[in-house]
């Protein structure tokens, strides 16, 4: 089966002009989402994964701005539109938002209006994007609520968000996001605020609905367990850049970038790490105003080479048929520096130095 | 009361209850009771890590806090055996004055390092506050102890005059840990101590907690909803549901072969660690929501969601009883069910 892209992000740059200086929250991100697939974007807080998502919705909060790169959204006939070039307030962008690209937010309590019934909120959403009567929209909303597993959907239409549990509210948010049959769904930490049992149910539901509607999805998460469960592709981000993208199986077995490897090593694994020490990544994430020169990970990287990694910015290199990595160890002209690298040498020291910045 | 074998029992909780009144209206009428902790019994050995797990609202945090006497328990006993002593005191029966003596022994690590540190105090004041409050040390002596504990948790004592904003999330959590440990405590309740941290920092913090436990002979009560973290760090696990203990056992036993249907369902929901295992694990779907602790169902509180429920489960509350293998479980059908573990 050939893969057709539904979204191609190329060299996206979203910057924030803060008083203290220019924060490059997203600085050269490239990633591709294929039709019907789920791309998981993983990384720690501050790596720019959420800002990437906001950029795709063209809803970057002030004072942020998309300053470079392209975000091409393809329709089923092969036509494309560059979201990055559209005015966030234009009619064209508003027609895309919600209808072709929909978003599920992390906290279902804050993304629903507390003073409107959930029925009203879903109906409003449907009628904004589809030329249907109120009755038809209501029927459609009840069907959606039923589909996402809310018991007694007709009665629940009159409920307010505070009358529902966290899991139920997240189901409502999913129902809203799906009610317009968007091509691309962006889920920003959709299960982070939920209990494991509810998380399992919601992930299951999202998988089913995705298969039903052939929706593509960008799943933003920091939980590698969730990634293992639902993703097809994974992009690993660090300090505003994608450092590695490949399919989920390759990432878990043959991650290339030292950051991806360290990230995988730092999660406790059931039945394997009991009583052992976890492999922590030394140091802290640098402040975005004080990015290290060269490779942004070099200050914490166990295999960083002085004079190379702290001077040369690595490119995102194709390292396999379906594997991209941003590391000098894989870049022409630099690989010889890393010949002596001990494979899997991820034993970091744990002493914490002072802050790199003021 | 305590047996004299190799391991010493530091804490024995007996039928502990913590009920909160539900107050409504202008007249502050009492309209009901939230039974956050409703009859919990457990023992904790010196130097072990006992994890309290369960879904949100199950009472795990309240149990941890009640044991520290952050609340006045409604009923029950908390028998505590202080370090280097054979005496046993019932913390539940003490008033605030009498409790003062034991406060330094029982300390807490909070979840969010961003909200639990006063932004207007330098780190040295934050960490030394329990020393002053408990009249343990002042002045130069307090400063020395702060420097000492900062070194132990991996912070540079030179930075003690700085304010919390100058530290990153992981470093702040180390400050929170240092503040908890500066009084040289015996029992530490870690309430979601690593939940707000990023994975790389979380690993550092978990390693640190384990090192400190060995070094300082600490007993942890580890409250967490993250079951893979719990499996990593806990010796024994107490699974709670609507204010009650449903099962209490060694971590390995619990993951290999749960005895309570709720444990089975809860653990089966843990995300799989590798994409190759997709669809291969056995997952128990739990219908409905967690019961309301203000209005729990009759009989076993789990029966409306339990796939194995019988008539007796609707009528009688199962006792927390010991099985042959020294495990405790509260289920009418524990002996007949063969439940699946996740290991």
XYZ file of C-alpha atoms in Angstrom:
701
model
C 0.000 0.000 0.000
C 1.439 3.331 -0.964
C 1.397 6.035 1.616
C -0.050 9.364 0.665
C 0.682 12.299 2.888
C -2.158 14.304 4.343
C 0.101 16.819 6.023
C 3.665 17.808 5.287
C 5.478 20.181 7.602
C 8.710 21.511 6.137
C 11.215 23.513 8.127
C 8.529 25.143 10.247
C 9.631 28.040 12.414
C 7.388 29.509 15.066
C 8.993 32.166 17.203
C 7.876 34.152 20.232
C 9.103 37.706 20.623
C 9.233 37.822 24.395
C 10.543 40.788 26.340
C 13.644 38.829 27.331
C 14.457 37.962 23.755
C 13.356 35.858 20.826
C 12.230 32.381 21.859
C 12.491 29.919 19.010
C 9.828 27.528 20.271
C 9.717 25.683 16.966
C 12.890 26.026 14.986
C 13.024 23.985 11.813
C 10.545 21.160 12.337
C 9.864 18.814 9.460
C 7.462 15.926 9.703
C 4.958 14.066 7.580
C 1.585 12.546 8.457
C 0.277 9.860 6.112
C -3.395 9.312 5.389
C -5.084 7.032 7.906
C -2.005 6.874 10.110
C -1.132 8.197 13.529
C 1.994 10.256 13.991
C 3.031 10.528 17.612
C 5.053 13.573 18.545
C 7.004 12.913 21.727
C 9.263 15.073 23.791
C 9.567 16.692 27.181
C 7.943 19.921 28.242
C 9.248 22.911 26.357
C 10.359 20.922 23.324
C 7.812 22.684 21.107
C 5.455 19.791 20.463
C 2.343 21.708 21.438
C 3.404 24.833 19.543
C 3.853 22.658 16.460
C 0.245 21.540 16.892
C -0.996 25.090 17.408
C 0.887 26.090 14.271
C -0.936 23.443 12.239
C -4.221 24.906 13.503
C -2.765 28.362 12.742
C -3.723 29.355 16.255
C -0.338 30.297 17.672
C -0.961 32.408 20.774
C 0.476 35.908 20.872
C 3.243 37.035 20.740
C 4.071 33.913 18.752
C 4.181 33.870 14.994
C 4.908 31.416 12.217
C 7.952 33.024 10.627
C 9.096 30.404 8.174
C 8.540 27.047 6.547
C 5.411 25.476 5.144
C 2.541 23.337 6.391
C 0.943 21.655 3.397
C -2.465 20.098 3.936
C -3.511 17.761 1.109
C -7.092 16.931 0.224
C -8.191 13.586 -1.162
C -7.855 14.769 -4.770
C -4.234 15.726 -4.408
C -4.749 19.465 -4.097
C -2.940 21.212 -1.296
C -3.029 24.365 0.730
C -0.183 25.906 2.737
C -1.597 26.676 6.169
C 1.511 28.592 7.199
C 0.865 31.125 4.434
C -2.755 31.773 5.401
C -3.895 34.625 7.611
C -5.049 33.095 10.926
C -8.216 35.184 10.772
C -9.052 34.620 7.113
C -12.256 32.908 6.034
C -10.170 30.275 4.292
C -8.381 29.344 7.494
C -11.627 29.275 9.442
C -13.079 26.899 6.885
C -10.155 24.526 7.416
C -10.176 24.683 11.187
C -12.649 22.255 12.678
C -13.799 20.959 9.299
C -10.554 19.571 7.877
C -8.241 19.799 10.862
C -9.786 19.301 14.289
C -8.190 19.332 17.676
C -8.674 17.449 20.948
C -7.246 19.288 23.910
C -5.622 17.973 27.022
C -7.952 19.243 29.704
C -11.578 18.523 28.869
C -12.758 20.803 31.663
C -11.172 23.909 30.172
C -11.935 23.175 26.533
C -15.686 22.938 27.089
C -17.795 25.919 28.005
C -19.047 25.583 31.579
C -22.191 27.640 30.948
C -23.574 25.798 27.910
C -24.983 22.303 27.727
C -22.845 19.837 25.848
C -25.696 19.392 23.353
C -25.625 23.095 22.517
C -21.880 23.049 22.105
C -21.857 20.120 19.694
C -24.785 21.498 17.691
C -23.061 24.855 17.365
C -19.945 23.137 16.095
C -21.868 21.096 13.517
C -23.901 24.041 12.250
C -20.815 26.197 11.853
C -19.419 23.793 9.311
C -22.397 22.033 7.755
C -25.540 23.444 6.145
C -28.016 21.516 8.267
C -31.060 22.465 10.282
C -30.981 22.539 14.065
C -33.031 19.317 14.233
C -30.641 17.467 11.924
C -27.659 18.759 13.843
C -29.199 17.595 17.098
C -29.829 14.141 15.699
C -26.255 14.041 14.475
C -24.949 15.120 17.882
C -26.917 12.370 19.629
C -25.491 9.836 17.181
C -21.950 11.075 17.892
C -22.446 10.919 21.666
C -23.800 7.421 21.316
C -20.858 6.452 19.145
C -18.260 7.643 21.669
C -19.920 5.520 24.326
C -21.924 7.973 26.392
C -24.885 6.210 27.983
C -28.360 7.740 27.435
C -27.087 10.253 24.843
C -30.466 11.951 24.316
C -30.714 12.847 27.994
C -27.049 13.751 28.212
C -27.471 16.458 25.556
C -28.949 18.675 28.279
C -26.096 18.073 30.733
C -23.462 20.632 31.627
C -19.779 19.653 31.656
C -19.523 19.797 35.452
C -22.155 17.078 35.694
C -19.900 14.598 33.916
C -16.761 12.758 34.954
C -13.371 13.482 33.362
C -13.540 10.450 31.079
C -17.057 11.354 29.914
C -16.016 14.958 29.224
C -13.089 13.763 27.148
C -15.511 11.592 25.171
C -17.642 14.701 24.524
C -14.584 16.589 23.281
C -13.748 13.676 20.979
C -17.344 13.589 19.730
C -17.116 17.301 18.910
C -13.798 16.907 17.128
C -15.122 14.026 15.068
C -18.526 15.450 14.268
C -17.268 17.238 11.163
C -15.360 14.302 9.777
C -12.034 16.079 9.699
C -9.218 14.595 7.648
C -6.699 15.309 10.323
C -7.168 15.143 14.048
C -4.668 16.707 16.401
C -4.801 15.260 19.901
C -2.726 17.200 22.406
C -2.112 14.901 25.394
C -5.691 13.592 25.164
C -5.368 11.155 28.054
C -2.828 12.806 30.330
C -5.423 14.098 32.790
C -7.220 10.753 32.993
C -6.883 7.613 35.108
C -5.235 4.579 33.486
C -8.483 2.685 33.203
C -10.166 5.623 31.474
C -7.058 6.207 29.374
C -7.213 2.647 28.071
C -10.881 3.094 27.110
C -10.301 6.450 25.391
C -7.303 5.174 23.408
C -9.328 2.153 22.335
C -12.183 4.429 21.240
C -9.861 6.718 19.300
C -8.352 3.736 17.465
C -11.806 2.420 16.506
C -13.066 5.787 15.321
C -9.908 6.370 13.343
C -10.324 3.075 11.513
C -13.985 3.872 10.853
C -13.430 7.346 9.420
C -9.919 6.887 7.941
C -8.858 9.901 9.896
C -5.195 10.756 10.198
C -3.963 11.815 13.574
C -1.173 13.741 15.216
C -0.892 12.510 18.780
C 1.111 14.726 21.057
C 2.271 12.975 24.180
C 5.119 12.506 26.595
C 3.993 8.995 27.488
C 5.929 6.376 25.542
C 3.451 3.717 26.672
C 0.698 5.538 24.802
C 3.004 5.792 21.786
C 3.681 2.051 21.852
C -0.034 1.480 21.988
C -1.402 3.604 19.136
C 1.258 5.233 16.941
C 2.303 4.243 13.424
C 5.018 6.853 13.087
C 6.930 8.680 15.780
C 8.676 12.032 15.699
C 10.925 12.777 18.659
C 11.359 16.470 19.443
C 13.980 18.228 21.511
C 14.233 21.996 21.987
C 12.132 23.013 19.027
C 13.440 20.473 16.537
C 12.480 17.024 15.385
C 15.576 14.955 16.105
C 14.290 11.657 14.760
C 11.346 10.325 12.789
C 10.661 6.727 11.882
C 8.009 4.055 12.313
C 7.134 3.015 15.836
C 8.719 -0.449 15.639
C 12.053 0.868 14.427
C 12.067 3.538 17.095
C 11.521 1.123 19.964
C 14.109 -1.380 18.679
C 16.649 0.700 16.778
C 16.416 4.289 17.900
C 19.398 6.207 16.533
C 19.460 9.604 18.146
C 21.069 9.561 21.605
C 18.141 11.565 22.957
C 15.552 9.059 21.725
C 17.617 6.227 23.151
C 17.966 7.972 26.493
C 14.260 8.757 26.585
C 13.399 5.106 26.011
C 15.895 4.073 28.682
C 14.501 6.397 31.296
C 11.024 4.897 31.552
C 10.454 2.114 34.047
C 9.405 -1.046 32.239
C 7.078 -3.567 33.813
C 8.943 -6.583 35.126
C 12.319 -5.430 33.866
C 13.605 -2.531 35.895
C 12.555 -3.542 39.406
C 15.276 -2.806 41.916
C 17.552 -1.418 39.232
C 18.521 2.141 38.617
C 16.879 3.941 35.736
C 19.134 5.472 33.129
C 18.530 9.133 33.697
C 19.586 11.811 31.237
C 22.096 13.998 32.990
C 21.440 17.663 33.492
C 18.358 19.659 32.675
C 16.638 20.864 29.535
C 18.403 24.147 28.634
C 16.441 27.354 28.796
C 14.986 28.242 25.386
C 16.712 31.627 25.487
C 20.033 29.944 25.967
C 20.194 27.141 23.457
C 23.512 25.384 23.194
C 25.493 25.971 20.028
C 25.760 23.136 17.542
C 23.554 20.178 18.326
C 21.034 21.319 20.937
C 21.419 18.047 22.839
C 25.220 18.166 23.096
C 25.264 19.447 26.684
C 23.457 16.330 27.924
C 24.599 13.801 25.324
C 26.800 10.927 26.544
C 28.530 10.623 23.162
C 29.007 14.284 22.338
C 32.376 15.091 20.747
C 34.097 18.309 21.743
C 34.790 20.554 18.807
C 32.150 18.885 16.615
C 28.831 18.543 18.403
C 29.123 21.886 20.156
C 30.048 23.688 16.931
C 28.234 22.129 13.981
C 24.480 22.016 13.701
C 23.489 18.585 12.437
C 20.987 18.236 9.570
C 18.020 15.896 9.538
C 19.614 13.041 7.591
C 17.895 10.105 5.937
C 19.595 7.149 7.595
C 17.381 4.331 6.394
C 14.568 3.653 3.941
C 12.201 5.128 6.437
C 14.297 6.751 9.078
C 15.451 10.339 9.604
C 17.856 11.404 12.337
C 19.433 14.695 13.271
C 22.800 13.657 14.697
C 26.364 14.204 13.535
C 27.165 10.550 14.143
C 25.141 9.806 11.018
C 26.182 12.801 8.955
C 28.721 12.540 6.124
C 32.106 13.872 7.076
C 31.562 13.439 10.797
C 30.845 9.757 11.296
C 34.557 8.931 11.753
C 34.588 10.959 14.978
C 32.186 8.508 16.490
C 33.956 5.275 15.524
C 34.934 4.518 19.073
C 31.501 5.191 20.445
C 30.475 2.401 22.763
C 27.019 1.232 21.704
C 24.430 1.762 24.386
C 26.803 3.710 26.598
C 24.100 5.529 28.414
C 25.436 5.614 31.951
C 25.262 9.227 32.847
C 26.533 10.828 35.972
C 23.911 12.334 38.189
C 25.473 15.392 39.658
C 23.559 18.477 38.883
C 25.531 21.524 38.004
C 24.308 25.038 38.314
C 21.951 26.523 35.833
C 23.461 27.241 32.466
C 21.598 30.510 32.319
C 20.846 33.322 34.686
C 1.909 -6.058 69.675
C 4.803 -5.953 67.240
C 6.666 -9.134 66.536
C 10.375 -9.173 67.083
C 11.567 -10.755 63.863
C 14.251 -9.270 61.618
C 12.059 -6.602 60.162
C 10.505 -4.119 62.486
C 6.952 -2.949 62.033
C 7.039 0.836 62.124
C 3.431 1.472 61.388
C 0.304 -0.471 62.042
C -2.888 1.102 60.814
C -6.064 -0.361 62.244
C -9.526 0.222 60.871
C -8.672 3.826 60.059
C -11.546 6.042 58.964
C -11.451 9.565 57.633
C -14.891 10.966 56.896
C -15.482 14.500 55.675
C -18.825 16.223 56.200
C -20.626 17.504 53.114
C -21.893 20.947 54.023
C -24.456 22.829 52.022
C -26.394 26.050 52.058
C -26.459 29.182 54.125
C -27.132 27.326 57.366
C -24.068 25.117 56.814
C -26.247 22.057 57.155
C -24.556 18.701 57.031
C -26.120 16.908 54.079
C -23.930 13.854 53.932
C -20.544 12.301 54.512
C -17.701 11.612 52.123
C -16.061 8.436 53.337
C -12.659 9.165 51.853
C -10.969 6.494 53.945
C -13.325 3.913 55.346
C -11.796 1.206 57.476
C -8.233 0.692 56.253
C -5.897 -1.693 58.052
C -2.309 -2.252 57.019
C 1.166 -2.728 58.428
C 4.347 -1.118 57.173
C 7.831 -2.498 57.857
C 10.953 -0.496 58.540
C 12.794 0.459 55.344
C 10.236 -0.723 52.841
C 8.315 1.161 50.183
C 4.580 0.697 50.295
C 2.705 2.119 47.341
C -0.898 3.287 47.572
C -2.572 3.018 44.185
C -6.036 3.441 42.738
C -8.054 5.718 40.501
C -8.583 9.359 41.378
C -10.970 9.731 44.276
C -10.136 6.355 45.805
C -8.732 7.947 48.956
C -5.063 7.138 48.484
C -3.872 10.699 49.141
C -6.237 11.085 52.086
C -4.918 7.867 53.615
C -1.336 9.117 53.303
C -2.210 12.436 54.851
C -4.280 10.923 57.636
C -1.369 8.682 58.620
C 0.761 11.840 58.926
C -1.993 13.323 61.033
C -2.573 16.157 58.607
C -6.203 15.376 59.389
C -7.947 14.330 62.556
C -9.038 10.745 61.867
C -12.715 9.938 62.417
C -11.951 6.537 63.928
C -9.269 3.885 64.104
C -5.679 3.628 65.220
C -2.274 4.512 63.807
C 0.262 2.615 65.899
C 3.693 4.062 65.330
C 6.984 2.726 66.616
C 9.567 5.541 66.788
C 13.122 4.959 65.682
C 15.390 3.445 68.336
C 12.559 2.852 70.740
C 10.357 -0.039 71.743
C 7.425 2.116 72.672
C 4.407 2.200 70.455
C 2.182 5.252 70.297
C -1.229 5.580 68.777
C -0.956 8.727 66.671
C -4.689 8.778 66.086
C -5.332 9.473 69.749
C -2.871 12.324 70.198
C -3.820 15.968 70.354
C -1.825 18.593 68.486
C 0.521 19.258 71.385
C 1.345 15.626 71.937
C 1.678 15.119 68.186
C 4.356 17.816 67.980
C 6.994 15.396 69.241
C 6.437 13.042 66.303
C 6.006 15.589 63.502
C 9.710 15.540 62.545
C 9.526 11.752 62.167
C 6.689 11.790 59.662
C 7.226 13.968 56.626
C 5.681 14.556 53.253
C 6.934 15.152 49.715
C 4.419 17.067 47.638
C 3.486 16.615 44.015
C 3.995 19.922 42.326
C 7.388 21.571 42.819
C 6.031 24.769 41.276
C 3.263 25.431 43.774
C 4.659 23.872 46.935
C 7.619 26.244 47.307
C 7.163 29.800 48.544
C 8.548 32.026 45.746
C 9.459 34.786 48.219
C 11.763 32.709 50.414
C 15.336 31.746 49.571
C 16.001 28.030 49.440
C 17.827 28.023 52.760
C 14.735 29.351 54.533
C 12.456 26.920 52.744
C 14.520 23.895 53.669
C 15.241 24.998 57.239
C 11.646 25.898 58.044
C 10.786 22.464 59.507
C 13.880 22.755 61.734
C 12.669 26.058 63.137
C 9.038 25.036 63.367
C 9.925 21.915 65.308
C 12.584 23.704 67.383
C 15.275 21.296 66.274
C 17.971 23.715 65.177
C 18.522 27.395 64.519
C 21.107 29.740 63.091
C 24.432 28.269 62.034
C 23.480 24.772 63.020
C 20.351 24.896 60.864
C 22.393 26.217 57.962
C 24.848 23.360 58.297
C 22.053 20.852 58.222
C 20.570 22.530 55.136
C 23.931 22.383 53.368
C 24.280 18.751 54.341
C 20.847 17.708 53.060
C 21.297 19.757 49.852
C 24.457 17.801 49.117
C 22.636 14.553 49.775
C 19.875 15.342 47.270
C 22.366 16.513 44.635
C 22.046 20.281 44.921
C 24.962 22.632 45.429
C 24.866 24.216 48.901
C 26.349 27.404 47.364
C 22.945 28.042 45.845
C 21.071 28.096 49.147
C 20.586 31.858 49.051
C 18.814 31.695 45.701
C 15.062 31.770 45.242
C 13.010 28.894 43.790
C 12.523 30.586 40.411
C 16.234 30.147 39.688
C 15.844 26.379 39.673
C 14.353 24.055 37.069
C 11.496 21.631 37.752
C 13.757 18.720 38.632
C 15.904 20.839 40.932
C 12.829 22.230 42.644
C 11.613 18.725 43.324
C 14.990 18.096 44.959
C 14.353 21.139 47.155
C 10.967 19.689 48.126
C 12.668 16.389 48.956
C 15.395 18.144 50.950
C 12.789 20.019 52.980
C 11.035 16.748 53.792
C 14.259 15.001 54.816
C 15.998 17.758 56.772
C 14.398 16.681 60.075
C 15.834 13.190 59.631
C 12.403 11.562 59.361
C 11.432 7.961 59.764
C 8.450 7.712 57.470
C 8.033 9.769 54.315
C 4.759 10.041 52.428
C 5.496 10.841 48.785
C 2.239 12.035 47.269
C 2.610 11.773 43.486
C 6.183 12.920 44.024
C 7.279 12.347 40.423
C 4.008 12.784 38.534
C 4.591 16.389 37.511
C 8.109 15.749 36.215
C 9.346 15.086 32.711
C 10.492 11.558 32.017
C 14.232 12.236 32.046
C 13.979 14.209 35.283
C 11.579 11.641 36.705
C 14.197 8.932 36.278
C 16.768 11.048 38.136
C 14.309 11.697 40.957
C 13.297 8.036 41.299
C 16.963 7.028 41.470
C 17.553 9.707 44.069
C 14.620 8.544 46.212
C 15.964 4.999 46.154
C 19.499 6.103 47.072
C 18.222 8.225 49.938
C 16.115 5.371 51.225
C 19.200 3.150 51.541
C 21.360 5.911 52.942
C 18.940 7.275 55.511
C 16.941 4.134 56.287
C 13.655 5.665 55.224
C 10.255 4.065 54.987
C 8.203 5.328 52.060
C 4.494 5.503 51.575
C 4.413 6.155 47.860
C 1.100 7.492 46.599
C 0.890 7.300 42.814
C -1.429 6.676 39.930
C 1.432 5.711 37.622
C 1.568 1.958 37.877
C 4.795 1.378 35.976
C 6.568 3.742 38.376
C 4.966 1.906 41.278
C 6.079 -1.452 39.954
C 9.582 -0.071 39.690
C 9.885 1.340 43.187
C 7.450 -0.437 45.538
C 8.068 -3.481 47.707
C 4.416 -3.873 48.552
C 1.333 -2.336 47.002
C -1.989 -1.424 48.569
C -4.769 -1.153 45.993
C -7.599 1.112 47.073
C -11.128 1.512 45.806
C -13.639 4.033 47.215
C -11.899 4.444 50.560
C -11.183 0.777 51.166
C -8.224 -1.477 50.701
C -9.160 -4.143 48.188
C -5.808 -5.890 48.106
C -2.429 -5.589 49.796
C 0.474 -7.726 48.628
C 4.073 -7.852 47.470
C 4.453 -5.940 44.212
C 5.570 -8.949 42.245
C 2.704 -11.162 43.432
C 0.211 -8.462 42.604
C 1.488 -8.013 39.060
C 1.865 -11.753 38.450
C -1.357 -12.916 39.976
C -3.872 -10.419 41.329
C -6.518 -11.815 43.655
C -9.065 -8.999 43.405
C -10.984 -8.329 40.165
C -10.343 -4.604 40.533
C -6.590 -5.139 40.706
C -6.811 -7.262 37.574
C -8.735 -4.574 35.697
C -6.584 -1.696 36.918
C -3.277 -3.332 36.051
C -4.488 -4.554 32.690
C -5.053 -0.913 31.694
C -1.349 -0.043 31.987
C -0.135 0.945 28.521
C 1.999 -1.747 26.902
C 5.729 -1.040 26.903
C 6.485 -2.085 23.320
C 4.581 -1.800 20.015
C 5.200 -5.491 19.278
C 2.913 -6.436 22.142
C -0.049 -4.599 20.642
C -3.297 -6.502 20.905
C -1.596 -9.350 22.730
C -2.344 -8.314 26.242
C -5.522 -9.196 28.013
C -7.436 -6.061 28.831
C -10.350 -5.931 31.219
C -12.841 -3.219 30.350
C -14.362 -1.526 33.361
C -17.907 -0.336 32.719
C -19.121 2.863 34.325
C -17.329 5.229 36.655
C -15.739 5.049 40.066
C -18.424 4.961 42.743
C -19.221 8.166 44.595
C -17.569 8.043 48.043
C -20.445 10.116 49.436
C -22.884 7.467 48.319
C -21.097 4.140 47.863
C -23.005 1.120 46.518
C -24.251 -1.511 48.921
C -22.135 -4.559 49.664
C -18.789 -4.646 47.923
C -18.302 -1.106 46.520
C -16.837 -2.588 43.330
C -19.760 -4.889 42.508
C -21.510 -2.646 39.924
C -18.390 -2.730 37.736
C -17.225 -6.252 38.517
C -17.542 -8.966 35.898
C -17.449 -11.688 38.546
C -20.081 -10.244 40.894
C -22.628 -12.579 42.493
C -25.681 -11.878 44.666
C -23.650 -11.914 47.850
C -21.471 -9.086 46.530
C -24.477 -6.764 46.412
C -25.458 -7.508 50.000
C -22.393 -8.073 52.117
C -19.257 -6.026 52.413
C -16.309 -8.397 52.050
C -13.775 -8.354 54.879
C -10.131 -7.690 54.209
C -8.885 -11.177 55.001
C -5.620 -13.014 54.850
C -5.285 -15.852 52.353
C -3.094 -18.868 52.837
C -0.085 -17.290 51.163
C 0.028 -14.319 53.509
C -1.709 -11.978 51.097
C -4.669 -9.885 52.060
C -7.638 -9.310 49.813
C -11.236 -8.278 50.293
C -13.320 -10.255 47.840
C -16.018 -12.846 48.467
C -14.761 -14.926 45.588
C -10.990 -14.537 46.006
C -10.511 -18.259 46.506
C -12.389 -19.422 43.428
C -11.288 -16.849 40.857
C -8.210 -17.333 38.712
C -7.301 -13.830 37.604
C -4.686 -12.809 35.073
C -1.655 -10.746 35.930
C 0.295 -8.554 33.545
C 3.764 -10.005 34.069
